[in-house]
Coordinates of C-alpha atoms in Angstrom, one line a residue:
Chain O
X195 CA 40.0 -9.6 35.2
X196 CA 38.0 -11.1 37.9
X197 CA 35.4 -13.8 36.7
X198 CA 32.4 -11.7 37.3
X199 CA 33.6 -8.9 34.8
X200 CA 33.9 -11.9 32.1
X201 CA 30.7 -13.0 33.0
X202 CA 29.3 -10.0 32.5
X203 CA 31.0 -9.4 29.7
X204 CA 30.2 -12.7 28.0
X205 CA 26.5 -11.8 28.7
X206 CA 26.2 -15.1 30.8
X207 CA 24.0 -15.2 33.8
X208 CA 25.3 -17.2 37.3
X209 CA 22.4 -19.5 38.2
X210 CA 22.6 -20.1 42.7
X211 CA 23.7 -23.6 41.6
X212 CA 26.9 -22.2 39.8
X213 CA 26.4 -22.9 36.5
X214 CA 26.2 -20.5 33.7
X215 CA 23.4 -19.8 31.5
X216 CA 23.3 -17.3 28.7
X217 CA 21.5 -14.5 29.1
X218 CA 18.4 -13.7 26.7
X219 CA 18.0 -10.2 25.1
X220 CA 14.6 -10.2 27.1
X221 CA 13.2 -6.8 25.8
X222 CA 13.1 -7.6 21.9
X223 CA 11.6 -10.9 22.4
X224 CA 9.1 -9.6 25.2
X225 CA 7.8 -7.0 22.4
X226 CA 7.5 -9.3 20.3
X227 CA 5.4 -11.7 22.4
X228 CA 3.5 -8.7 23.6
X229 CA 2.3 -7.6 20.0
X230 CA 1.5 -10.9 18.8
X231 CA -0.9 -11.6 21.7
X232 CA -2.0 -8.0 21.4
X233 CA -3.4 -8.7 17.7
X234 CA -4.7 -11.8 18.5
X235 CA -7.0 -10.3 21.5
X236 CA -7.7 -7.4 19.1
X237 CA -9.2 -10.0 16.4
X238 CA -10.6 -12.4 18.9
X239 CA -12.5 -9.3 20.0
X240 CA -13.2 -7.8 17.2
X241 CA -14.5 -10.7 15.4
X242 CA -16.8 -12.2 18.2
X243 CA -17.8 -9.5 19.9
X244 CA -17.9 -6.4 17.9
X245 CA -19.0 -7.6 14.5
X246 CA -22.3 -9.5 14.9
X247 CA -22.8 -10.7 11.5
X248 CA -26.5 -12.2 10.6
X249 CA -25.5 -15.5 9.5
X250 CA -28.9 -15.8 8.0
X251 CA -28.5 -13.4 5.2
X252 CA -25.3 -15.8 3.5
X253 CA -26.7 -18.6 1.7
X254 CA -24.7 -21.2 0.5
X255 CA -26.8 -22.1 -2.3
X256 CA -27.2 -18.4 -3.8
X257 CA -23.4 -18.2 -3.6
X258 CA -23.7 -21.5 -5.6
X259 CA -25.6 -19.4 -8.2
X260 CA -23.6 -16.7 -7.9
X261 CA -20.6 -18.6 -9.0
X262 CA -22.4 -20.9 -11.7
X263 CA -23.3 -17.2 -13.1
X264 CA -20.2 -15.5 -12.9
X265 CA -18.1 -18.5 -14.4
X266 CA -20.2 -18.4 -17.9
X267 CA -17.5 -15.1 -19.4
X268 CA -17.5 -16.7 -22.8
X269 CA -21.2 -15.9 -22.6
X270 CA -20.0 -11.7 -22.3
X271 CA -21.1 -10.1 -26.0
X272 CA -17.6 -9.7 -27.8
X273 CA -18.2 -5.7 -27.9
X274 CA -19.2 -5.8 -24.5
X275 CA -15.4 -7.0 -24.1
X276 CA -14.1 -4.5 -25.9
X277 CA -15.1 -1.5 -24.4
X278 CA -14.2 -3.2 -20.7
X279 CA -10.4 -3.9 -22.4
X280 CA -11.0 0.0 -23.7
X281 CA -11.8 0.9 -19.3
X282 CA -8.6 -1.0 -18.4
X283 CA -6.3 0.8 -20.7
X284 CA -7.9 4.5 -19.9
X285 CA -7.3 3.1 -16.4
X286 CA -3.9 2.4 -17.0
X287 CA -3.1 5.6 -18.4
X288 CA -5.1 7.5 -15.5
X289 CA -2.2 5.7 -13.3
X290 CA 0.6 6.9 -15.9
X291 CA -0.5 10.4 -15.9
X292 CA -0.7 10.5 -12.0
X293 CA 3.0 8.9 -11.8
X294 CA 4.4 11.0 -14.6
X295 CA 3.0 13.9 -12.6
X296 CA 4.1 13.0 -9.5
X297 CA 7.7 12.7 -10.0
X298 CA 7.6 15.9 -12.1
X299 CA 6.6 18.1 -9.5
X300 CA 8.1 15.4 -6.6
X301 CA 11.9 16.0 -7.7
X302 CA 12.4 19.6 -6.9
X303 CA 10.4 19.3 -3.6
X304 CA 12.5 15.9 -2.9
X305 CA 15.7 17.9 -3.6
X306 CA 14.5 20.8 -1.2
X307 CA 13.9 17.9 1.6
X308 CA 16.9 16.2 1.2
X309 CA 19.3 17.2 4.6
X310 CA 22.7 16.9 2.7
X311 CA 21.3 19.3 0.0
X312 CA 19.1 22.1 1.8
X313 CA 19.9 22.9 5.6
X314 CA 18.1 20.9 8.3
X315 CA 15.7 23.6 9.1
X316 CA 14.3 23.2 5.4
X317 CA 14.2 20.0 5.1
X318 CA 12.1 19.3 8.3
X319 CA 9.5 22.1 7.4
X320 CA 9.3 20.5 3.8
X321 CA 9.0 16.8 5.4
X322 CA 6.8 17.9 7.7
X323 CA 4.1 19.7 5.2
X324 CA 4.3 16.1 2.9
X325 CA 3.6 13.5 5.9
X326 CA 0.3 15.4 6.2
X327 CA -0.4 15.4 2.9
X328 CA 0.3 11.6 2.7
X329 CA -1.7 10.9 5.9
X330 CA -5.2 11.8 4.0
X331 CA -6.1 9.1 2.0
X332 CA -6.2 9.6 -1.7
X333 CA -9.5 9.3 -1.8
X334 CA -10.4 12.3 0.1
X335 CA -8.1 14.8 -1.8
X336 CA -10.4 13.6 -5.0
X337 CA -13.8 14.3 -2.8
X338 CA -12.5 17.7 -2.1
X339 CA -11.8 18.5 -5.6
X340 CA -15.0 17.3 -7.0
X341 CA -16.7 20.3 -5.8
X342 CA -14.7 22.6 -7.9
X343 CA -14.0 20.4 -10.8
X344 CA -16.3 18.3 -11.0
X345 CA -16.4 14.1 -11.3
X346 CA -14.0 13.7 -14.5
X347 CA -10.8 12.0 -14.8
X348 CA -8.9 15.4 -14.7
X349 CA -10.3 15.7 -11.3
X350 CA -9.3 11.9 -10.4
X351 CA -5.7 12.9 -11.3
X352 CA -5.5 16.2 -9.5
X353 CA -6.7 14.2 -6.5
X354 CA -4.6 10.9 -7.1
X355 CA -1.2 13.6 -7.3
X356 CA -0.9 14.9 -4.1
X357 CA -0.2 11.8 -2.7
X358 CA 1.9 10.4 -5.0
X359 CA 4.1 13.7 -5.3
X360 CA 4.0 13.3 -1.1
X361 CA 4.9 9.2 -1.6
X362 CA 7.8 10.5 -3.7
X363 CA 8.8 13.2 -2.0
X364 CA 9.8 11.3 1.0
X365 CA 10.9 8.8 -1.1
X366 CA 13.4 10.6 -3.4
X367 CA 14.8 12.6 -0.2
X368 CA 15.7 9.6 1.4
X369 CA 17.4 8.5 -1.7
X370 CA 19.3 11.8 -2.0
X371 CA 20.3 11.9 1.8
X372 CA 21.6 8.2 1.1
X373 CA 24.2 9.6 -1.6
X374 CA 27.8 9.1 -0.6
X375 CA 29.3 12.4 1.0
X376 CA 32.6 11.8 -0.1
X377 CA 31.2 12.5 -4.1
X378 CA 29.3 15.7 -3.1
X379 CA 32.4 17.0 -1.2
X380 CA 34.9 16.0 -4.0
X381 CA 32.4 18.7 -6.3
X382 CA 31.9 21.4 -3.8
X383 CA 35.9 21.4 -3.6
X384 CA 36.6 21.9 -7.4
X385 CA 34.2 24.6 -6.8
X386 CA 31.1 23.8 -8.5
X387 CA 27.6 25.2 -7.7
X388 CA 24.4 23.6 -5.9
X389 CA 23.1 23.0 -9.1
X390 CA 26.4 21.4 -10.5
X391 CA 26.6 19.3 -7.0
X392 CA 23.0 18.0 -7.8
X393 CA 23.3 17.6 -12.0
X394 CA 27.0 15.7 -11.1
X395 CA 26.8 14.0 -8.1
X396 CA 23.6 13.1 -6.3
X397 CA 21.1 12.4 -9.6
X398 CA 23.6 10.1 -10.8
X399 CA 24.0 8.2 -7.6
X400 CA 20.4 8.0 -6.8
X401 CA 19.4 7.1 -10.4
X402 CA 18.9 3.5 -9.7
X403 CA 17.1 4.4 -6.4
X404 CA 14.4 6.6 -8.3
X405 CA 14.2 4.2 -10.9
X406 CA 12.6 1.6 -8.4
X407 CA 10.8 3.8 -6.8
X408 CA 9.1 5.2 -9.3
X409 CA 8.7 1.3 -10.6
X410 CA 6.8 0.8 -7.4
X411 CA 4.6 3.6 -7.0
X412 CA 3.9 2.8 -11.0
X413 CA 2.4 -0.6 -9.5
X414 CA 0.6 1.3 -6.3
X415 CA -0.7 3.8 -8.9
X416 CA -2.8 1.3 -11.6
X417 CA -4.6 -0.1 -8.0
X418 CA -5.5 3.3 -7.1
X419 CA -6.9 4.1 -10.6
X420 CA -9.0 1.3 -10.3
X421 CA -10.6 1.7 -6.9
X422 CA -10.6 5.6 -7.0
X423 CA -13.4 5.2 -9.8
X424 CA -16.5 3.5 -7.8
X425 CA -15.7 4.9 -4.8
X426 CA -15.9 8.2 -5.4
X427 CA -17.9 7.7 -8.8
X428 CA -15.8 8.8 -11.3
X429 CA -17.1 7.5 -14.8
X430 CA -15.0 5.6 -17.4
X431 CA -12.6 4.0 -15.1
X432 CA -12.5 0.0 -14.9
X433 CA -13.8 0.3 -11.3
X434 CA -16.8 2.3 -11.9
X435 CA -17.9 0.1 -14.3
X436 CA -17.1 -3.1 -12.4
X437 CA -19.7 -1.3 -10.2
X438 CA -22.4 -1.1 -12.4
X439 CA -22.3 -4.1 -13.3
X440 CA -22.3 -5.3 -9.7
X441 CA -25.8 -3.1 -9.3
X442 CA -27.3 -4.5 -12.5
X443 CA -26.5 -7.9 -11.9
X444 CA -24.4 -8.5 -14.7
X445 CA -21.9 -10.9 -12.6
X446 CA -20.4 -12.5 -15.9
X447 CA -19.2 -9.4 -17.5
X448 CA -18.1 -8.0 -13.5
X449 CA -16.3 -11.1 -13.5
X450 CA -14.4 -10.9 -16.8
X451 CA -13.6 -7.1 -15.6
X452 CA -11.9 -8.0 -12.7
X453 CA -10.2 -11.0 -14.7
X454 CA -8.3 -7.9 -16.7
X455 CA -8.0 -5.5 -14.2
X456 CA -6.1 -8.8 -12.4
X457 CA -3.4 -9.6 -15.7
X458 CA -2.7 -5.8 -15.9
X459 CA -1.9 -5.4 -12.2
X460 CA 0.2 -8.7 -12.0
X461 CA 2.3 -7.5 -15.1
X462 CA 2.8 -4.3 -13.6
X463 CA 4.1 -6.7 -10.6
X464 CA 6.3 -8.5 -12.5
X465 CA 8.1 -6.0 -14.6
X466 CA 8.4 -3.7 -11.4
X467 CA 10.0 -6.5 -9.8
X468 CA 12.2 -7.5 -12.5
X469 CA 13.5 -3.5 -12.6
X470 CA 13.8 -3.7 -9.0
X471 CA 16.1 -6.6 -8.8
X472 CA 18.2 -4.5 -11.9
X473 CA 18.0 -1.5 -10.5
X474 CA 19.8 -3.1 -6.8
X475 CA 22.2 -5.0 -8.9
Chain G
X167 CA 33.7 15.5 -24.1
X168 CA 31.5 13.0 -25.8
X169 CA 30.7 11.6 -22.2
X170 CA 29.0 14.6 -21.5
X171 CA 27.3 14.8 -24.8
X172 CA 25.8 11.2 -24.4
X173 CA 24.2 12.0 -21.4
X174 CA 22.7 15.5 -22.2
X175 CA 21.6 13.4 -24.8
X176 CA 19.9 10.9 -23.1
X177 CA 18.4 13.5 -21.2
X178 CA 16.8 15.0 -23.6
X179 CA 15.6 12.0 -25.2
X180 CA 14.0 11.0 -21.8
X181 CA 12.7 14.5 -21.8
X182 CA 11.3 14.4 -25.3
X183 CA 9.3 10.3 -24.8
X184 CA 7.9 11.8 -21.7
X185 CA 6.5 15.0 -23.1
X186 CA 5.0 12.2 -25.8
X187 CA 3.5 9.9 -23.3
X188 CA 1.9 13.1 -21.5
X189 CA 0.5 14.5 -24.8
X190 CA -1.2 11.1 -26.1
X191 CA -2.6 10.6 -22.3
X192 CA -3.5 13.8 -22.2
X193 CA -5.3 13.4 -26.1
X194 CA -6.8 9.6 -25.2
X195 CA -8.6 10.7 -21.7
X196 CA -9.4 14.5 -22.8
X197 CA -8.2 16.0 -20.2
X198 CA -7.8 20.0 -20.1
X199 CA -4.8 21.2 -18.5
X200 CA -5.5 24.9 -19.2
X201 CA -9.1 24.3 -17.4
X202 CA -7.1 22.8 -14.4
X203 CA -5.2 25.9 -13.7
X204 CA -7.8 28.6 -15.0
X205 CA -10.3 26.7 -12.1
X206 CA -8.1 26.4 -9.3
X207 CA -9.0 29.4 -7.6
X208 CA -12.6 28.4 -7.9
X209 CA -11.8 25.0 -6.5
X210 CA -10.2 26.4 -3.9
X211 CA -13.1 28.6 -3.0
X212 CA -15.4 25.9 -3.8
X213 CA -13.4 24.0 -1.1
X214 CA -12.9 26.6 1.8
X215 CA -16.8 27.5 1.6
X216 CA -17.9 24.0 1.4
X217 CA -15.5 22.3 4.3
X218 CA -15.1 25.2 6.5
X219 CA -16.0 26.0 9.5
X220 CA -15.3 22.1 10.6
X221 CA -18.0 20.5 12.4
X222 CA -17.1 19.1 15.2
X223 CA -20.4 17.9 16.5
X224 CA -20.7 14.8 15.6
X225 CA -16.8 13.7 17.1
X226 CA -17.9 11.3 19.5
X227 CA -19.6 8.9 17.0
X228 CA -16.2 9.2 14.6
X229 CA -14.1 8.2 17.6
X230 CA -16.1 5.2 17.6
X231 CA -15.7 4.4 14.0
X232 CA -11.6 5.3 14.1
X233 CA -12.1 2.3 17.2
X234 CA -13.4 0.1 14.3
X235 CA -11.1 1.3 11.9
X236 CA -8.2 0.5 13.9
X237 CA -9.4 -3.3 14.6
X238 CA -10.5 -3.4 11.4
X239 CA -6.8 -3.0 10.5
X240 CA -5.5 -5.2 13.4
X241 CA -7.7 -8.4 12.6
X242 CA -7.1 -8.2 8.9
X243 CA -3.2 -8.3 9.8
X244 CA -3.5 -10.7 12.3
X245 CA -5.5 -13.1 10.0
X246 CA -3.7 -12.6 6.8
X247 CA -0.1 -12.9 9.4
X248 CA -1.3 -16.3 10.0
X249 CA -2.8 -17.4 6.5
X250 CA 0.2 -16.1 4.9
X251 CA 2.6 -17.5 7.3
X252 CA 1.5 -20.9 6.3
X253 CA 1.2 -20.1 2.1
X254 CA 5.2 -18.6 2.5
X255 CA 5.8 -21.3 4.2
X256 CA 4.8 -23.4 1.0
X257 CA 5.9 -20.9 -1.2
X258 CA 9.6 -20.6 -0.3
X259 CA 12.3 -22.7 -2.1
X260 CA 13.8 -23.4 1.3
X261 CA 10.4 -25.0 2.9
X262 CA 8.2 -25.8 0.1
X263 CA 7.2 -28.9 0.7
X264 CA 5.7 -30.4 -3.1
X265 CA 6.9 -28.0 -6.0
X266 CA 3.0 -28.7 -6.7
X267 CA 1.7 -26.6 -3.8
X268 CA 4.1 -24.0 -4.4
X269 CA 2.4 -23.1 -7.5
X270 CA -0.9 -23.2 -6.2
X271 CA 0.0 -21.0 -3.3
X272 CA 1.5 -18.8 -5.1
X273 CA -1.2 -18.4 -7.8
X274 CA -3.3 -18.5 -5.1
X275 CA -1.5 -15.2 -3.1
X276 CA -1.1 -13.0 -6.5
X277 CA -4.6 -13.6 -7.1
X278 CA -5.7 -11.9 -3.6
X279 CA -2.6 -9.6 -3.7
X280 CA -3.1 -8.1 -7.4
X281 CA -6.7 -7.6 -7.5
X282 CA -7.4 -4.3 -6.0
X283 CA -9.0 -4.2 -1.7
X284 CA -11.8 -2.1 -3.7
X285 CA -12.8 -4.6 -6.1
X286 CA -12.8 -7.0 -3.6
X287 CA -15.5 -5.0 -1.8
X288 CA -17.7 -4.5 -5.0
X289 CA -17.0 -8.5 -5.5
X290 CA -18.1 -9.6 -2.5
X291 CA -20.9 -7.3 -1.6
X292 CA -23.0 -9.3 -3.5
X293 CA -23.5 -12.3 -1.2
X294 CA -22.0 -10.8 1.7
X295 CA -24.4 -7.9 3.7
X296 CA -22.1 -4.5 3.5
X297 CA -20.4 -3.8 7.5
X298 CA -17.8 -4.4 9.8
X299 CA -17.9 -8.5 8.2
X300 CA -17.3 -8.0 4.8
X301 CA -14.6 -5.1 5.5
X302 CA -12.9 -7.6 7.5
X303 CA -12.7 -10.1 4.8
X304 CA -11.7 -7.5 2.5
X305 CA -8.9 -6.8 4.7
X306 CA -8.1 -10.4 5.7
X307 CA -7.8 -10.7 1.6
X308 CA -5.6 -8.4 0.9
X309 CA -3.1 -8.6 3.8
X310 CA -2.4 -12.7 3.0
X311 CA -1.7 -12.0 -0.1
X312 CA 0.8 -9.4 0.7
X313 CA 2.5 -11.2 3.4
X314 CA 2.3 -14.4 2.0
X315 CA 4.5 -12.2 -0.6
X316 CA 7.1 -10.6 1.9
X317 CA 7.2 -13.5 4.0
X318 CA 8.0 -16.1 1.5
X319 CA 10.9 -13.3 0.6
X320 CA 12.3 -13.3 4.1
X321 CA 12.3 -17.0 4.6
X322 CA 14.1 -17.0 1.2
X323 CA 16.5 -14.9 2.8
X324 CA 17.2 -15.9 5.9
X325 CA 20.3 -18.2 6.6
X326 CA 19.7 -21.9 5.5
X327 CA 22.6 -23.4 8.0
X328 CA 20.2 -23.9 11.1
X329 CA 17.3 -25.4 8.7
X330 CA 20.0 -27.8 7.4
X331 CA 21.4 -28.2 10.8
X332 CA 18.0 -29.4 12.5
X333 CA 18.0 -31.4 9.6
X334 CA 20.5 -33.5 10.1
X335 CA 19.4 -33.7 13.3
X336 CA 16.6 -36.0 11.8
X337 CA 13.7 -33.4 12.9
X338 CA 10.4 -33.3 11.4
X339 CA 8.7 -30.6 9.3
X340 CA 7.2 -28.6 12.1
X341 CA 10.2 -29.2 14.1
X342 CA 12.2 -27.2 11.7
X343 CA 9.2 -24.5 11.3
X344 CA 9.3 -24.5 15.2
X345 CA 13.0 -24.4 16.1
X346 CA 14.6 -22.6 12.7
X347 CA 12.7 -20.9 10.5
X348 CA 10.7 -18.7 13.1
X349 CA 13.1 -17.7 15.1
X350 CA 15.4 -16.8 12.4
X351 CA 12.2 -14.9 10.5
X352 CA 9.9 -13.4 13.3
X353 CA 11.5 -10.1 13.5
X354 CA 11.1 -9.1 10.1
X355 CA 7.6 -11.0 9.5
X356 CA 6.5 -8.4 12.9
X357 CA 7.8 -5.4 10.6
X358 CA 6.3 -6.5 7.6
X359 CA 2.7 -7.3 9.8
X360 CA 2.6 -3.9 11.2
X361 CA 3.7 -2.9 7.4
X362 CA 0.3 -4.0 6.3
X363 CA -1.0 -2.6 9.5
X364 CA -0.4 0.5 8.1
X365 CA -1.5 0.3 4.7
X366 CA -5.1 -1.5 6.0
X367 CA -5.2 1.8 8.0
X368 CA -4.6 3.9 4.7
X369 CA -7.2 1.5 2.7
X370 CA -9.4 1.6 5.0
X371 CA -11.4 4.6 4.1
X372 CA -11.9 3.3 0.7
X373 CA -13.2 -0.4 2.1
X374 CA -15.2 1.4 4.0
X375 CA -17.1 3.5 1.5
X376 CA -17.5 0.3 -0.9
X377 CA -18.4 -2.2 1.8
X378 CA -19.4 -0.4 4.8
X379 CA -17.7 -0.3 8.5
X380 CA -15.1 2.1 9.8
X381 CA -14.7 5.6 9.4
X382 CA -15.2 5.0 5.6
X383 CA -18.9 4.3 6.1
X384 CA -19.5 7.5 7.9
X385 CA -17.4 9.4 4.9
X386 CA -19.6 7.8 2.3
X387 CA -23.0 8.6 4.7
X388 CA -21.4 12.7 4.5
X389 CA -20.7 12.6 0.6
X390 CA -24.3 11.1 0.1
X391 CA -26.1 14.2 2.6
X392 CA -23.4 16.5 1.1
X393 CA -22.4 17.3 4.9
X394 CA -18.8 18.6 4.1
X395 CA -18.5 20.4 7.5
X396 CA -19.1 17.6 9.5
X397 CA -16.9 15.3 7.1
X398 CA -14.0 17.5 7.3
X399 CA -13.4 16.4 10.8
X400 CA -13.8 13.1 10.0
X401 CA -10.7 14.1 7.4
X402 CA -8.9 15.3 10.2
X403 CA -9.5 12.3 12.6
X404 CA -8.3 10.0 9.8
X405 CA -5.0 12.1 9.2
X406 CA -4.5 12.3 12.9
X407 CA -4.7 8.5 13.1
X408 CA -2.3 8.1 9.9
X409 CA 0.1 10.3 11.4
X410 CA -0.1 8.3 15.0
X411 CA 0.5 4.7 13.8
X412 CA 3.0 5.5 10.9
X413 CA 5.0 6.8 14.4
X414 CA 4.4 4.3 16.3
X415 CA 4.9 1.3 14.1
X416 CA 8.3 2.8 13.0
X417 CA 9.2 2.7 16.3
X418 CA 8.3 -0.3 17.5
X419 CA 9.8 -1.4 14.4
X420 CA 13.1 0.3 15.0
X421 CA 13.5 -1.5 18.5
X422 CA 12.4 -5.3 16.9
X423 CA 15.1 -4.7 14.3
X424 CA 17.5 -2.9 16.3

């Protein structure tokens, strides 16, 4: 081998002065430069030029206030606590319902888009139809059912599922496509149906996958609940009531709300996390 | 056969507690399942008449506002990639430098990671004025606390030979930072950035209705005037620019981890 091949092959460079230097994988590292400095012009921009804040409307000493205000939550009446605990848990179980929901209706669709289970005409068509379901935000698919339903939770749910059936659809397929061939093979030789091949092989080997998934969208879900409510102004959900009590000024009671809706979102972080780590194990 | 057994078992055990948890929700926030499917040809009339024909008059002012939308989402990122950079830096086993500041930091990210972008908005509308700003923070909130997150998590994982290597070398703090735990970490901390890209993107509909700026604003403007027509090409517009950045991120992603 002459000593250029090797030196091409060792991914060394010849500099004129004959030493060797090795050569950098130049196009990853040039991407990389080129999006950082990309963001960083983007914000520069942004922030300087297109924003144009009026300084003079933030006051240091009203956000003093503000904060001397919101800080006094032993001052919220005890029943006043209660029925903002009672918002959390109705908010909690809005997110249940939604996930519950969603992976009902998710697993058959999943199935249908999986490419080792359904042919790959089917499973594109069925991909397809969910990445534009997922691409309008949740919040939308509730504004176009308020129309017909009206602004209750059952409309808030209806809403809240099409993109968490679309979130698991993708999910779960990718899950299924991830199953081992050799175990799906091993069935369809002995014989056994689709329905068999799916009962047998690929539900049991993507158990732990779902598990997590459905751990995580859990998590995703409770935020969702929460926000959906004020924005779109569905009543009796923690965020609509945070809301109100925005507009009437009540900032020690707002305060105490968010304080809840906090704990409940950081267990649901912790116990998704822990069956995440159990689930890969 | 008793395997078999167990697990139709289990099955139908699963079966049975999830039927209960769907009845008691259903009972606790009244909702009325037979209503849902009795109206749903209305809704969907409701919905056809109300949406259609799309309006596409007013596209060159929602252009605009996607423009925001999309710095918006960029600045956030950027921000929170460089906040969070430096809290993952104290949250990580490997770097931490006090086990003090680690918990700190890491109070500090769950608290803006766990408490909803929405809330955030309500929160800080009151001394901020609604607009472009406070959606900004909004975003710059939510994105540390996530990265911080997933960043701490990579630096955790990477290999801990070159930090100990430098080490021994006798080189500083930053000098390790510098020369070992960027290098090693910068390819996934880029996916995980344009991660949250995406998600600011998807979030930022609902910012914008709360706290103003973005195409959110201009949704929340059409719910007030009941405008559906014109807001249903707003919908599009949005889904369009989903649709574009999910591609594009995965692929720039797919060459930076290549």
């Amino acid at each position: 081998m002459s000593e250029q091949s090797k030196v091409d092959k060792m991914n060394l460079q010849k500099k004129p002065n004959g030493e060797f230097r090795l050569k950098k994988n130049d196009s990853k590292d040039f991407i990389m430069t080129a999006i950082i400095i990309g963001m960083i012009l983007v914000t520069i921009f942004f922030v300087f030029v297109v924003i144009d804040y009026k300084w003079d409307i933030f006051s240091w000493t009203f956000v003093g206030d503000l904060l001397k205000e919101m800080i006094r939550i032993d001052l919220v009446p005890n029943d006043l606590k209660l029925e903002i605990i009672s918002r959390v848990y109705n908010t909690v179980l809005l997110g249940f319902m939604t996930t519950i929901l969603g992976v009902v209706i998710a697993l058959p669709f999943g199935l249908l888009a999986a490419r080792n289970i359904t042919n790959q005409t089917v499973s594109r068509i069925t991909k397809g139809i969910f990445a534009v379901i997922r691409a309008i935000p949740t919040i939308v698919w509730v504004l176009m059912f308020v129309a017909g339903y009206g602004l209750t939770s059952t409309t808030a749910i209806i809403g809240m599922t099409f993109h968490t059936v679309s979130f698991f659809v993708k999910s779960f397929s990718e899950s299924f496509e991830e199953v081992d061939p050799g175990s799906i093979e091993a069935l369809k030789a002995t014989g056994a149906s689709k329905l068999q091949i799916i009962t047998g092989a690929i539900l049991p080997d993507s158990y732990t996958k779902l598990i997590s998934w459905i751990a995580t969208r859990t998590e995703i879900s409770f935020a969702v609940a929460v926000v959906i409510g004020p924005a779109v102004g569905v009543p009796d959900t923690i965020g609509s009531v945070i809301r109100v009590f925005r507009t009437k000024g009540n900032y020690n009671a707002m305060l105490f709300a968010v304080l809840c809706v906090f704990l409940v979102a950081l267990l649901f972080e912790i116990l998704a996390s822990r069956i995440k780590r159990k689930a890969l194990l | 056969m008793s395997y078999f057994r167990n697990k139709r078992l289990m099955g139908l055990l699963g079966l049975i507690a999830l039927s209960l948890v769907t009845w008691f929700v259903t009972v606790q926030l009244n909702i009325d399942w037979l209503r849902v499917i009795k109206d749903l040809p209305n809704a969907i009339t409701f919905f056809i008449n109300d949406y259609f024909p799309v309006d596409f008059s007013k596209v060159d002012v929602q252009l605009l506002a996607i423009g925001e939308t999309i710095m918006i989402a960029v600045s956030g990122t950027t921000t929170g990639m460089i906040i969070g950079f430096f809290l993952a830096l104290m949250i990580s086993m490997k770097t931490t430098p006090h086990p003090t500041m680690r918990m700190i930091s890491r109070t500090l990210a769950s608290i803006l990671r766990n408490i909803p972008e929405g809330v955030w908005a309500i929160m800080l509308l009151v001394s901020f004025w609604s607009g472009n700003f406070l959606a900004y923070i909004v975003m710059s909130i939510v994105s540390t606390g996530f990265l911080a997150r997933v960043f701490s998590d990579s630096i955790d994982e990477t290999n801990a030979s070159a930090i100990e290597a430098l080490q021994a070398t006798g080189a500083s703090y930053w000098q390790i930072v510098r020369h070992a735990v960027i290098p090693e970490t910068m390819p996934s901390l880029l996916s995980w950035s344009l991660y949250s890209i995406e998600n600011n993107i998807r979030s930022s509909t609902i910012v914008g209705m709360l706290a103003g700026g973005g195409i959110g604003f201009y949704l929340d403007i059409y719910k007030g005037y009941m405008d559906y027509q014109t807001m249903s090409s707003a919908i599009i517009l949005i889904a369009i620019l989903v649709l574009v950045t999910d591609n594009v991120t995965s692929r720039i992603r797919n060459k930076i981890l290549s």
